[in-house]
Amino acid sequence: MATVELRFSALPAHVRTARLVAAAVARRSGVDEAVLDEVRLAVGEACSRAVHLHRRHCPEVPVMVTLIDDEKAFSVAVTDEAPQGQREEQGTLADLAASAAESTDPDQELVIPEVGLAVITGLVEDVEVAPGRDRGVVVTMSWPISV
Amino acid sequence: MATVELRFSALPAHVRTARLVAAAVARRSGVDEAVLDEVRLAVGEACSRAVHLHRRHCPEVPVMVTLIDDEKAFSVAVTDEAPQGQREEQGTLADLAASAAESTDPDQELVIPEVGLAVITGLVEDVEVAPGRDRGVVVTMSWPISV
Amino acid sequence: MDLSLSTRSEGDRTVVEVGGEIDVYTAPRLREQLVDLVADGKYHLIVDMERVDFLDSTGLGVLVGGLKRVRAHDGSLRLVCTQERILKIFRITGLTKVFPIHSSVEEAVSATE
Amino acid sequence: MDLSLSTRSEGDRTVVEVGGEIDVYTAPRLREQLVDLVADGKYHLIVDMERVDFLDSTGLGVLVGGLKRVRAHDGSLRLVCTQERILKIFRITGLTKVFPIHSSVEEAVSATE
Ligand SMILES: Nc1ncnc2c1ncn2[C@@H]1O[C@H](COP(=O)(O)OP(=O)(O)O)[C@@H](O)[C@H]1O
Ligand SMILES: Nc1ncnc2c1ncn2[C@@H]1O[C@H](COP(=O)(O)OP(=O)(O)O)[C@@H](O)[C@H]1O
């Protein structure tokens, strides 16, 4: 029931705030010290991805991060509101990298949303990527609490 | 326009999260390093006060903190939702301290909401304490940004 | 940063060395420490705040509570603090008039009423 | 923690020492640095990541971008990294197969294609 909700305008600087908050709340919730780097990275990836999509599709809409600590696990849900139809194509990492290589859009070179998702799923054991209520995607990551 | 909104359930631990977030966002907004301790303390006082009132009157309702960085100033608004009628009596610090001295409620000894407000107003030059929309109080504190 | 607490005797005084952050989250532990000391018959306390990084009004409330407790036994509660940002909080709340504040534990130990 | 960047020459190689956090907020500055070096005719780059505290996929993207740029001039981009948590990110994304990763600047400097 101990919940923290963070909403921020879609700016890269706030991704750092989200990482900081996630790591601090995770530590206090009893997530193992050794795992905090993973929390920081995974939450940062999920938020970078959401910020990138919002800037492209809905720059006025804030990104939402919900932190829930239910005594057995610490969970973070990152919700973007990017319209579903316009979401990036799925593809292999190599395809994505190749398309990034051909692109001259510097922003695209920097952020490939699906590479961020690949890092998250490669890193975190318990991840769920589900469609959002109206649009967008909710990335939910959980870590066990060692008390 | 760069806004961060934090909502948290009324628990003392989350006051630390709020302090951390406020200091981090203030630093990035360009608030002077020398003033960050003041930001941390003032935001902590406002949040401790709100958490205390919520625990007493509406433990299920989250406390809300809004951070706004409008390029000339960095502002933090802490909103509580405690019912207006039931708010603590106003009085001098000495009265409050005396009543705390007589009380055997350990929680009351720990937190005297008006002492927290006294710290804030003694510390921060630009403070506004206004009634909330439906109930409660909004404590708004601003600091200049030195760019 | 969390709260750290350690106590030691100096003659008839008990020195409580506090480090870290005294806030709404950790103040209950400091309170418990002071209550325990008074229950143990330690009525002359020196709270060394030199390693305190953060103090808020909740912490002040606990110190005031401690002062009331020792006074009920004709005791004393002295503070050691030279950090300007901590002293400022005592000044703002008028507590510099309530607590004897010393610049070293030695000074506090040798102080008399 | 913010990003720190410094560059120096070692023979025909250019060493870029990176410290701090490479993320969505700071990656544009690393990108700019790499673009500037290539524009200056430096095609053999060594990115020393030993003092990097944080790296995310945005940082990977910038490194991949740098690699593409130097390759367009038959150049090279080598990384120096022994930190396990940073190496892990390269492994997860398959980039250990893309970048030569060395355990010291000396090793990277003396490496040949
Ligand atoms: N919780 C608290 N936080 C901050 N200041 C307090 C608190 N409680 C008391 N004080 C301060 O301590 C002063 C003295 O308190 P107290 O010992 O109760 O004196 P009195 O018995 O004269 O009321 C008060 O004037 C007030 O400024
Ligand atoms: N922005 C990026 N973030 C993470 N990994 C990337 C990124 N861009 C490319 N990659 C990785 O680099 C690998 C090789 O990319 P690239 O040099 O474009 O090779 P190719 O030309 O064979 O597609 C890809 O398989 C992918 O795993």
XYZ file of C-alpha atoms and ligand atoms in Angstrom:
574
model
C 0.000 0.000 0.000
C 2.981 2.294 0.388
C 2.806 4.038 -2.945
C 4.678 6.854 -4.579
C 3.500 8.331 -7.851
C 5.679 10.570 -9.964
C 4.491 12.509 -13.007
C 6.859 14.580 -15.035
C 6.853 16.550 -18.237
C 8.568 14.718 -21.083
C 12.118 16.033 -20.637
C 15.346 14.001 -20.423
C 16.356 15.716 -17.169
C 13.363 14.260 -15.363
C 14.431 10.733 -16.267
C 17.229 11.319 -13.778
C 14.698 12.341 -11.144
C 12.756 9.154 -11.793
C 15.901 7.019 -11.443
C 16.792 8.749 -8.207
C 13.320 8.277 -6.752
C 13.094 4.648 -7.830
C 16.463 3.792 -6.287
C 15.696 5.643 -3.051
C 12.268 4.072 -2.602
C 13.597 0.641 -3.582
C 16.363 0.893 -0.985
C 13.930 1.883 1.726
C 11.538 -0.875 0.681
C 14.260 -3.431 1.330
C 15.389 -4.239 -2.200
C 18.876 -5.725 -2.046
C 21.691 -3.164 -2.380
C 23.251 -5.249 -5.155
C 20.079 -4.905 -7.240
C 19.703 -1.138 -6.946
C 21.878 -0.532 -10.015
C 19.518 -2.743 -11.969
C 16.499 -0.824 -10.665
C 18.123 2.471 -11.611
C 19.002 1.297 -15.119
C 15.695 -0.429 -15.854
C 13.576 2.474 -14.598
C 15.785 4.881 -16.533
C 15.329 2.852 -19.732
C 11.569 2.694 -19.317
C 11.374 6.432 -18.660
C 13.757 7.387 -21.497
C 11.593 5.363 -23.825
C 8.393 7.046 -22.578
C 9.942 10.538 -22.756
C 11.110 9.845 -26.301
C 7.653 8.690 -27.409
C 5.876 11.574 -25.689
C 8.184 14.149 -27.250
C 7.390 12.714 -30.612
C 3.657 12.187 -30.188
C 2.313 14.153 -27.223
C 4.905 16.497 -25.705
C 2.352 18.159 -23.418
C 1.355 14.940 -21.668
C 3.316 13.967 -18.545
C 4.937 10.565 -18.145
C 3.751 8.634 -15.096
C 5.781 6.385 -12.826
C 4.130 4.452 -10.013
C 6.178 2.791 -7.280
C 4.458 0.189 -5.175
C 5.923 -1.614 -2.204
C 3.666 -4.455 -1.094
C 6.033 -6.058 1.444
C 6.883 -8.995 -0.814
C 7.964 -7.061 -3.875
C 8.858 -3.614 -5.027
C 7.229 -2.726 -8.359
C 7.635 0.153 -10.738
C 5.147 0.856 -13.508
C 6.067 3.352 -16.220
C 3.126 4.468 -18.312
C 3.398 6.266 -21.616
C 0.470 7.799 -23.479
C 1.800 7.594 -27.012
C -0.967 6.738 -29.483
C -0.970 3.021 -30.224
C -1.173 3.132 -34.023
C 1.821 5.370 -34.384
C 4.134 3.299 -32.254
C 7.506 2.287 -33.714
C 7.609 -0.884 -35.760
C 8.715 -4.000 -33.987
C 11.824 -5.645 -35.409
C 15.070 -7.296 -34.501
C 17.713 -5.256 -32.778
C 19.838 -5.489 -35.895
C 17.008 -4.131 -38.074
C 16.488 -1.307 -35.661
C 20.174 -0.532 -35.506
C 20.386 -0.600 -39.312
C 17.493 1.809 -39.638
C 19.087 4.030 -37.035
C 22.294 3.932 -39.050
C 20.503 5.149 -42.179
C 18.558 7.826 -40.400
C 19.968 11.311 -40.217
C 17.626 12.274 -37.383
C 20.031 12.703 -34.461
C 17.262 12.047 -31.940
C 16.562 8.698 -33.510
C 20.170 7.730 -33.289
C 20.067 8.480 -29.582
C 16.950 6.639 -28.592
C 15.594 3.488 -30.106
C 12.658 2.630 -27.877
C 12.868 -1.085 -28.549
C 16.567 -1.233 -27.625
C 15.594 0.242 -24.271
C 12.943 -2.462 -23.888
C 15.526 -5.082 -24.822
C 17.808 -3.839 -22.062
C 14.939 -4.007 -19.579
C 13.885 -7.505 -20.507
C 17.504 -8.653 -20.607
C 18.124 -7.227 -17.170
C 14.994 -7.675 -15.083
C 13.559 -11.085 -14.407
C 10.020 -9.948 -13.694
C 8.828 -7.562 -16.435
C 5.471 -7.107 -18.050
C 4.801 -4.923 -21.069
C 1.077 -4.378 -21.492
C -1.088 -1.967 -23.474
C -2.188 1.087 -21.480
C -5.812 1.761 -20.683
C -6.547 4.114 -23.585
C -3.266 4.152 -25.456
C 0.424 3.708 -24.854
C 2.148 0.969 -22.952
C 2.662 0.167 -19.281
C 6.054 -1.341 -18.464
C 5.855 -3.004 -15.037
C 9.031 -4.269 -13.367
C 9.197 -6.022 -10.010
C 11.974 -6.968 -7.645
C 11.775 -9.153 -4.570
C 12.170 -7.578 -1.166
C 14.701 -9.265 1.074
C 13.645 -8.604 4.647
C 6.682 24.438 -17.715
C 9.076 21.766 -16.562
C 6.939 20.187 -13.914
C 7.329 17.238 -11.622
C 4.450 16.028 -9.511
C 4.920 13.616 -6.642
C 2.093 11.929 -4.747
C 2.799 9.659 -1.836
C 0.886 7.811 0.822
C 1.062 9.513 4.198
C 4.139 7.779 5.631
C 7.192 9.418 7.214
C 9.568 7.505 4.921
C 8.150 9.238 1.872
C 8.987 12.637 3.300
C 12.587 11.671 2.629
C 11.716 10.864 -0.964
C 10.095 14.271 -1.317
C 13.181 16.018 0.101
C 15.423 14.100 -2.244
C 13.315 14.914 -5.282
C 12.979 18.579 -4.358
C 16.724 18.997 -3.875
C 17.562 17.142 -7.101
C 15.096 19.079 -9.230
C 16.095 22.367 -7.575
C 19.759 21.718 -8.337
C 19.015 20.934 -11.959
C 16.766 23.971 -12.227
C 19.703 26.174 -11.267
C 18.882 26.959 -7.645
C 22.067 28.047 -5.903
C 23.977 25.189 -4.213
C 24.067 27.179 -0.963
C 20.269 27.261 -0.879
C 19.684 23.551 -1.445
C 19.826 22.793 2.294
C 17.066 25.318 2.785
C 14.982 23.703 0.027
C 15.496 20.291 1.578
C 14.520 21.461 5.058
C 11.537 23.565 4.003
C 10.082 20.885 1.726
C 10.656 18.307 4.459
C 8.817 20.459 6.998
C 5.882 21.038 4.683
C 5.644 17.336 3.886
C 6.049 16.203 7.518
C 3.233 18.526 8.436
C 1.006 17.197 5.635
C 1.816 13.559 6.477
C 1.012 14.206 10.129
C -2.360 15.792 9.296
C -3.280 13.085 6.803
C -2.445 10.308 9.253
C -4.732 11.928 11.735
C -7.598 12.849 9.437
C -7.378 10.975 6.132
C -4.660 8.288 6.135
C -5.792 6.880 2.786
C -5.363 10.127 0.874
C -1.947 10.782 -0.701
C -0.001 13.955 -0.078
C 0.817 15.914 -3.215
C 3.978 17.845 -4.011
C 4.291 19.869 -7.207
C 7.652 21.186 -8.401
C 7.603 23.915 -11.014
C 10.610 25.410 -12.706
C 9.609 28.452 -14.732
C 13.131 29.702 -15.615
C 13.009 32.589 -13.138
C 12.068 30.662 -10.023
C 11.817 27.165 -8.692
C 8.589 26.594 -6.742
C 7.360 23.761 -4.603
C 3.721 23.442 -3.568
C 2.785 20.934 -0.867
C -0.923 20.231 -0.669
C -2.636 18.511 2.222
C -6.244 17.368 2.195
C -6.959 17.536 5.921
C -10.495 18.786 6.575
C -10.465 22.506 7.299
C -12.627 22.538 10.420
C -10.520 19.983 12.216
C -7.223 21.711 11.669
C -5.025 22.379 14.711
C -5.654 25.594 16.588
C -3.392 28.479 15.795
C -1.356 29.802 18.719
C 2.051 31.001 19.736
C 4.929 28.573 19.591
C 5.099 28.671 23.384
C 1.414 27.715 23.668
C 1.912 24.899 21.240
C 4.993 23.682 23.032
C 3.196 23.850 26.359
C 0.286 21.831 25.021
C 2.741 19.339 23.553
C 4.416 19.131 26.955
C 1.143 18.219 28.632
C 0.097 15.746 26.001
C 0.998 12.109 26.452
C 0.405 11.334 22.785
C 3.935 10.535 21.570
C 3.018 11.443 18.005
C 1.981 14.914 19.097
C 5.254 15.413 20.848
C 7.044 14.563 17.628
C 5.137 16.747 15.210
C 3.576 20.080 15.923
C 2.369 21.206 12.515
C 2.587 24.905 13.324
C 6.203 24.618 14.488
C 6.964 23.164 11.084
C 5.250 26.132 9.461
C 7.240 28.474 11.711
C 10.469 26.887 10.498
C 9.365 27.305 6.899
C 8.385 30.941 7.253
C 11.516 31.660 9.281
C 13.677 30.072 6.629
C 12.191 30.804 3.233
C 11.721 34.343 2.000
C 8.980 33.596 -0.493
C 6.261 31.455 1.137
C 2.525 31.438 0.720
C 0.116 29.430 2.863
C -3.309 29.346 1.250
C -6.444 27.241 1.707
C -6.671 24.295 -0.676
C -9.382 24.020 -3.284
C -11.786 21.855 -1.302
C -10.019 21.502 2.030
C -6.541 21.481 3.477
C -3.779 23.952 2.872
C -1.319 24.578 0.055
C 2.138 25.675 1.191
C 3.966 27.233 -1.760
C 7.657 28.073 -1.484
C 9.760 29.693 -4.190
C 13.445 30.229 -4.713
C 15.138 32.330 -7.370
C 17.097 30.596 -10.098
C 20.614 31.887 -10.640
C 21.548 31.165 -14.240
C 21.377 9.014 5.280
C 20.142 7.189 8.307
C 20.372 8.070 11.967
C 23.287 6.796 14.058
C 23.213 6.842 17.845
C 25.823 5.982 20.435
C 25.997 6.751 24.130
C 28.819 6.907 26.655
C 29.318 8.187 30.209
C 31.505 11.153 31.118
C 31.442 11.363 34.916
C 27.806 11.909 35.903
C 26.886 13.031 32.400
C 25.707 10.815 29.584
C 26.805 11.811 26.110
C 24.521 10.838 23.219
C 26.378 11.147 19.942
C 23.948 11.579 17.068
C 24.876 11.319 13.398
C 22.971 11.458 10.125
C 19.465 12.785 9.671
C 17.027 13.535 12.472
C 13.678 13.849 10.769
C 10.109 12.616 10.879
C 11.358 9.160 9.864
C 14.193 8.705 12.366
C 13.132 10.970 15.245
C 11.170 8.180 16.959
C 14.460 6.303 17.456
C 16.150 9.289 19.065
C 13.071 9.755 21.240
C 13.234 6.121 22.333
C 16.914 6.514 23.194
C 16.235 9.570 25.374
C 13.244 7.905 27.061
C 15.354 4.808 27.803
C 18.176 6.860 29.297
C 15.799 8.722 31.613
C 14.147 5.420 32.577
C 17.684 4.191 33.427
C 18.163 7.114 35.800
C 20.390 9.169 33.479
C 19.178 12.712 34.082
C 22.171 14.722 32.850
C 22.327 14.358 29.115
C 24.596 15.897 26.527
C 23.427 15.478 22.950
C 26.381 15.833 20.604
C 25.018 17.014 17.258
C 28.312 17.636 15.476
C 27.736 14.802 13.044
C 24.091 15.579 12.348
C 23.517 16.309 8.664
C 19.878 17.211 8.836
C 17.526 18.330 11.594
C 13.889 19.289 11.232
C 11.154 20.393 13.626
C 10.334 16.782 14.438
C 13.868 16.445 15.756
C 13.435 19.658 17.724
C 10.245 18.229 19.191
C 12.127 15.148 20.395
C 14.854 17.268 21.984
C 12.245 19.438 23.712
C 10.526 16.255 24.893
C 13.864 15.011 26.275
C 14.433 18.302 28.048
C 11.011 18.080 29.712
C 11.750 14.523 30.820
C 15.117 15.273 32.452
C 13.787 18.456 34.027
C 11.091 16.406 35.757
C 14.052 14.808 37.603
C 15.968 18.053 38.097
C 18.272 16.969 35.314
C 19.749 18.791 32.339
C 19.955 18.417 28.598
C 22.818 20.216 26.883
C 23.542 20.314 23.192
C 26.875 20.357 21.422
C 26.597 22.055 18.062
C 28.779 24.380 16.034
C 27.226 23.771 12.626
C 25.691 27.000 11.411
C 22.851 25.431 9.424
C 21.746 23.401 12.444
C 22.094 26.346 14.846
C 19.933 28.380 12.500
C 16.993 26.054 13.078
C 17.324 26.474 16.849
C 17.403 30.231 16.396
C 14.387 30.369 14.091
C 12.287 28.466 16.613
C 13.542 30.364 19.654
C 15.095 27.198 21.071
C 18.519 28.781 21.577
C 16.874 30.297 24.660
C 15.698 26.894 25.852
C 18.774 24.710 25.355
C 22.281 25.408 26.586
C 24.311 25.003 23.381
C 28.034 24.284 23.682
C 30.803 24.213 21.150
C 32.427 20.998 22.415
C 31.573 17.985 24.546
C 34.341 19.015 27.001
C 32.710 22.391 27.460
C 29.297 20.779 27.997
C 30.694 18.237 30.470
C 32.301 20.920 32.625
C 29.296 23.260 32.484
C 27.231 23.713 35.622
C 23.708 25.052 36.028
C 26.354 12.879 -11.334
C 27.099 14.731 -14.493
C 29.116 13.704 -17.534
C 32.800 14.551 -17.758
C 34.722 14.385 -21.019
C 38.379 14.846 -21.821
C 40.374 13.938 -24.899
C 44.051 13.384 -25.574
C 46.205 11.944 -28.369
C 48.190 8.717 -28.072
C 50.121 8.381 -31.372
C 47.504 8.199 -34.135
C 44.755 7.314 -31.655
C 42.522 9.743 -29.794
C 41.513 8.747 -26.306
C 38.177 10.078 -25.014
C 37.987 9.676 -21.259
C 34.391 9.616 -20.100
C 33.278 9.914 -16.480
C 29.941 10.107 -14.698
C 26.591 9.186 -16.195
C 25.911 8.611 -19.879
C 22.157 8.738 -20.186
C 19.348 10.365 -22.123
C 20.266 13.686 -20.505
C 24.026 13.723 -21.132
C 24.384 11.491 -24.207
C 23.937 14.427 -26.616
C 27.189 15.908 -25.273
C 29.122 12.695 -25.838
C 27.613 12.491 -29.320
C 28.745 16.043 -30.056
C 32.251 15.216 -28.859
C 32.478 12.174 -31.155
C 31.039 14.088 -34.113
C 33.550 16.918 -33.548
C 36.484 14.512 -33.407
C 35.493 12.841 -36.669
C 34.987 16.265 -38.257
C 38.538 17.072 -37.103
C 39.855 14.044 -38.937
C 40.288 11.823 -35.877
C 39.177 8.411 -37.119
C 40.809 6.122 -34.570
C 39.034 6.609 -31.288
C 39.405 4.925 -27.933
C 36.585 5.590 -25.486
C 37.813 5.001 -21.958
C 34.764 4.108 -19.853
C 36.541 3.172 -16.634
C 35.108 6.140 -14.780
C 31.578 5.799 -16.120
C 29.072 5.265 -13.301
C 25.991 4.786 -15.398
C 25.325 3.837 -19.004
C 21.963 3.298 -20.647
C 20.770 2.422 -24.144
C 20.923 6.075 -25.161
C 24.641 5.961 -24.423
C 24.937 2.745 -26.422
C 23.187 4.481 -29.282
C 25.763 7.270 -29.239
C 28.652 4.802 -29.230
C 27.107 2.887 -32.125
C 26.658 6.194 -33.933
C 30.323 6.997 -33.323
C 31.359 3.610 -34.628
C 29.386 4.156 -37.828
C 30.989 7.564 -38.292
C 34.591 6.377 -37.934
C 33.946 3.289 -40.064
C 32.799 5.578 -42.877
C 36.439 6.783 -42.860
C 37.955 3.322 -42.362
C 38.550 4.237 -38.763
C 38.044 2.371 -35.503
C 36.286 2.856 -32.200
C 37.597 0.804 -29.299
C 36.254 0.767 -25.790
C 38.137 0.415 -22.521
C 35.947 -1.124 -19.852
C 36.453 -3.608 -17.044
C 33.408 -2.699 -14.946
C 31.117 -5.696 -14.824
C 27.851 -3.733 -14.566
C 28.745 -1.702 -17.655
C 29.967 -4.745 -19.607
C 26.669 -6.458 -18.806
C 24.769 -3.820 -20.776
C 26.967 -4.412 -23.822
C 26.387 -8.154 -23.510
C 22.594 -7.862 -23.146
C 22.376 -5.832 -26.326
C 24.809 -7.961 -28.300
C 27.226 -5.047 -28.621
C 30.197 -7.018 -27.279
C 30.258 -8.452 -30.808
C 30.283 -4.995 -32.349
C 32.868 -3.155 -30.253
C 36.404 -4.274 -29.475
C 36.471 -3.987 -25.669
C 39.859 -3.697 -23.947
C 40.883 -3.830 -20.327
C 43.267 -0.867 -20.464
C 44.022 2.151 -22.621
C 47.516 0.731 -23.277
C 46.004 -2.478 -24.636
C 43.583 -0.493 -26.818
C 46.350 1.773 -28.129
C 48.542 -1.148 -29.204
C 45.644 -3.139 -30.727
C 45.490 -3.465 -34.492
C 42.565 -4.448 -36.726
N 8.231 20.497 18.992
C 8.822 21.689 19.058
N 9.465 22.134 17.988
C 10.059 23.315 18.024
N 10.079 24.119 19.054
C 9.447 23.738 20.157
C 8.799 22.505 20.215
N 8.283 22.389 21.436
C 8.620 23.476 22.082
N 9.313 24.311 21.323
C 9.905 25.592 21.709
O 10.411 25.471 23.012
C 10.059 26.612 23.753
C 9.936 26.247 25.203
O 9.111 25.133 25.339
P 8.721 24.602 26.788
O 9.917 23.936 27.391
O 7.458 23.828 26.651
O 8.484 25.976 27.558
P 7.194 26.435 28.309
O 7.073 25.437 29.396
O 7.580 27.824 28.728
O 6.084 26.376 27.284
C 8.829 27.124 23.105
O 8.719 28.516 23.228
C 8.973 26.736 21.666
O 9.606 27.779 20.952
N 21.144 2.481 -30.344
C 21.526 1.231 -30.115
N 21.445 0.782 -28.848
C 21.807 -0.454 -28.575
N 22.279 -1.316 -29.464
C 22.374 -0.926 -30.730
C 22.018 0.375 -31.120
N 22.240 0.508 -32.411
C 22.726 -0.656 -32.794
N 22.808 -1.547 -31.813
C 23.351 -2.894 -31.863
O 24.465 -2.892 -32.705
C 24.425 -4.025 -33.526
C 25.115 -3.727 -34.816
O 24.615 -2.512 -35.322
P 25.116 -2.019 -36.747
O 26.538 -1.523 -36.610
O 24.111 -1.109 -37.287
O 25.194 -3.374 -37.548
P 24.449 -3.698 -38.895
O 25.016 -2.730 -39.868
O 24.875 -5.114 -39.101
O 22.989 -3.509 -38.607
C 22.979 -4.372 -33.655
O 22.798 -5.739 -33.808
C 22.404 -3.923 -32.339
O 22.421 -4.975 -31.403
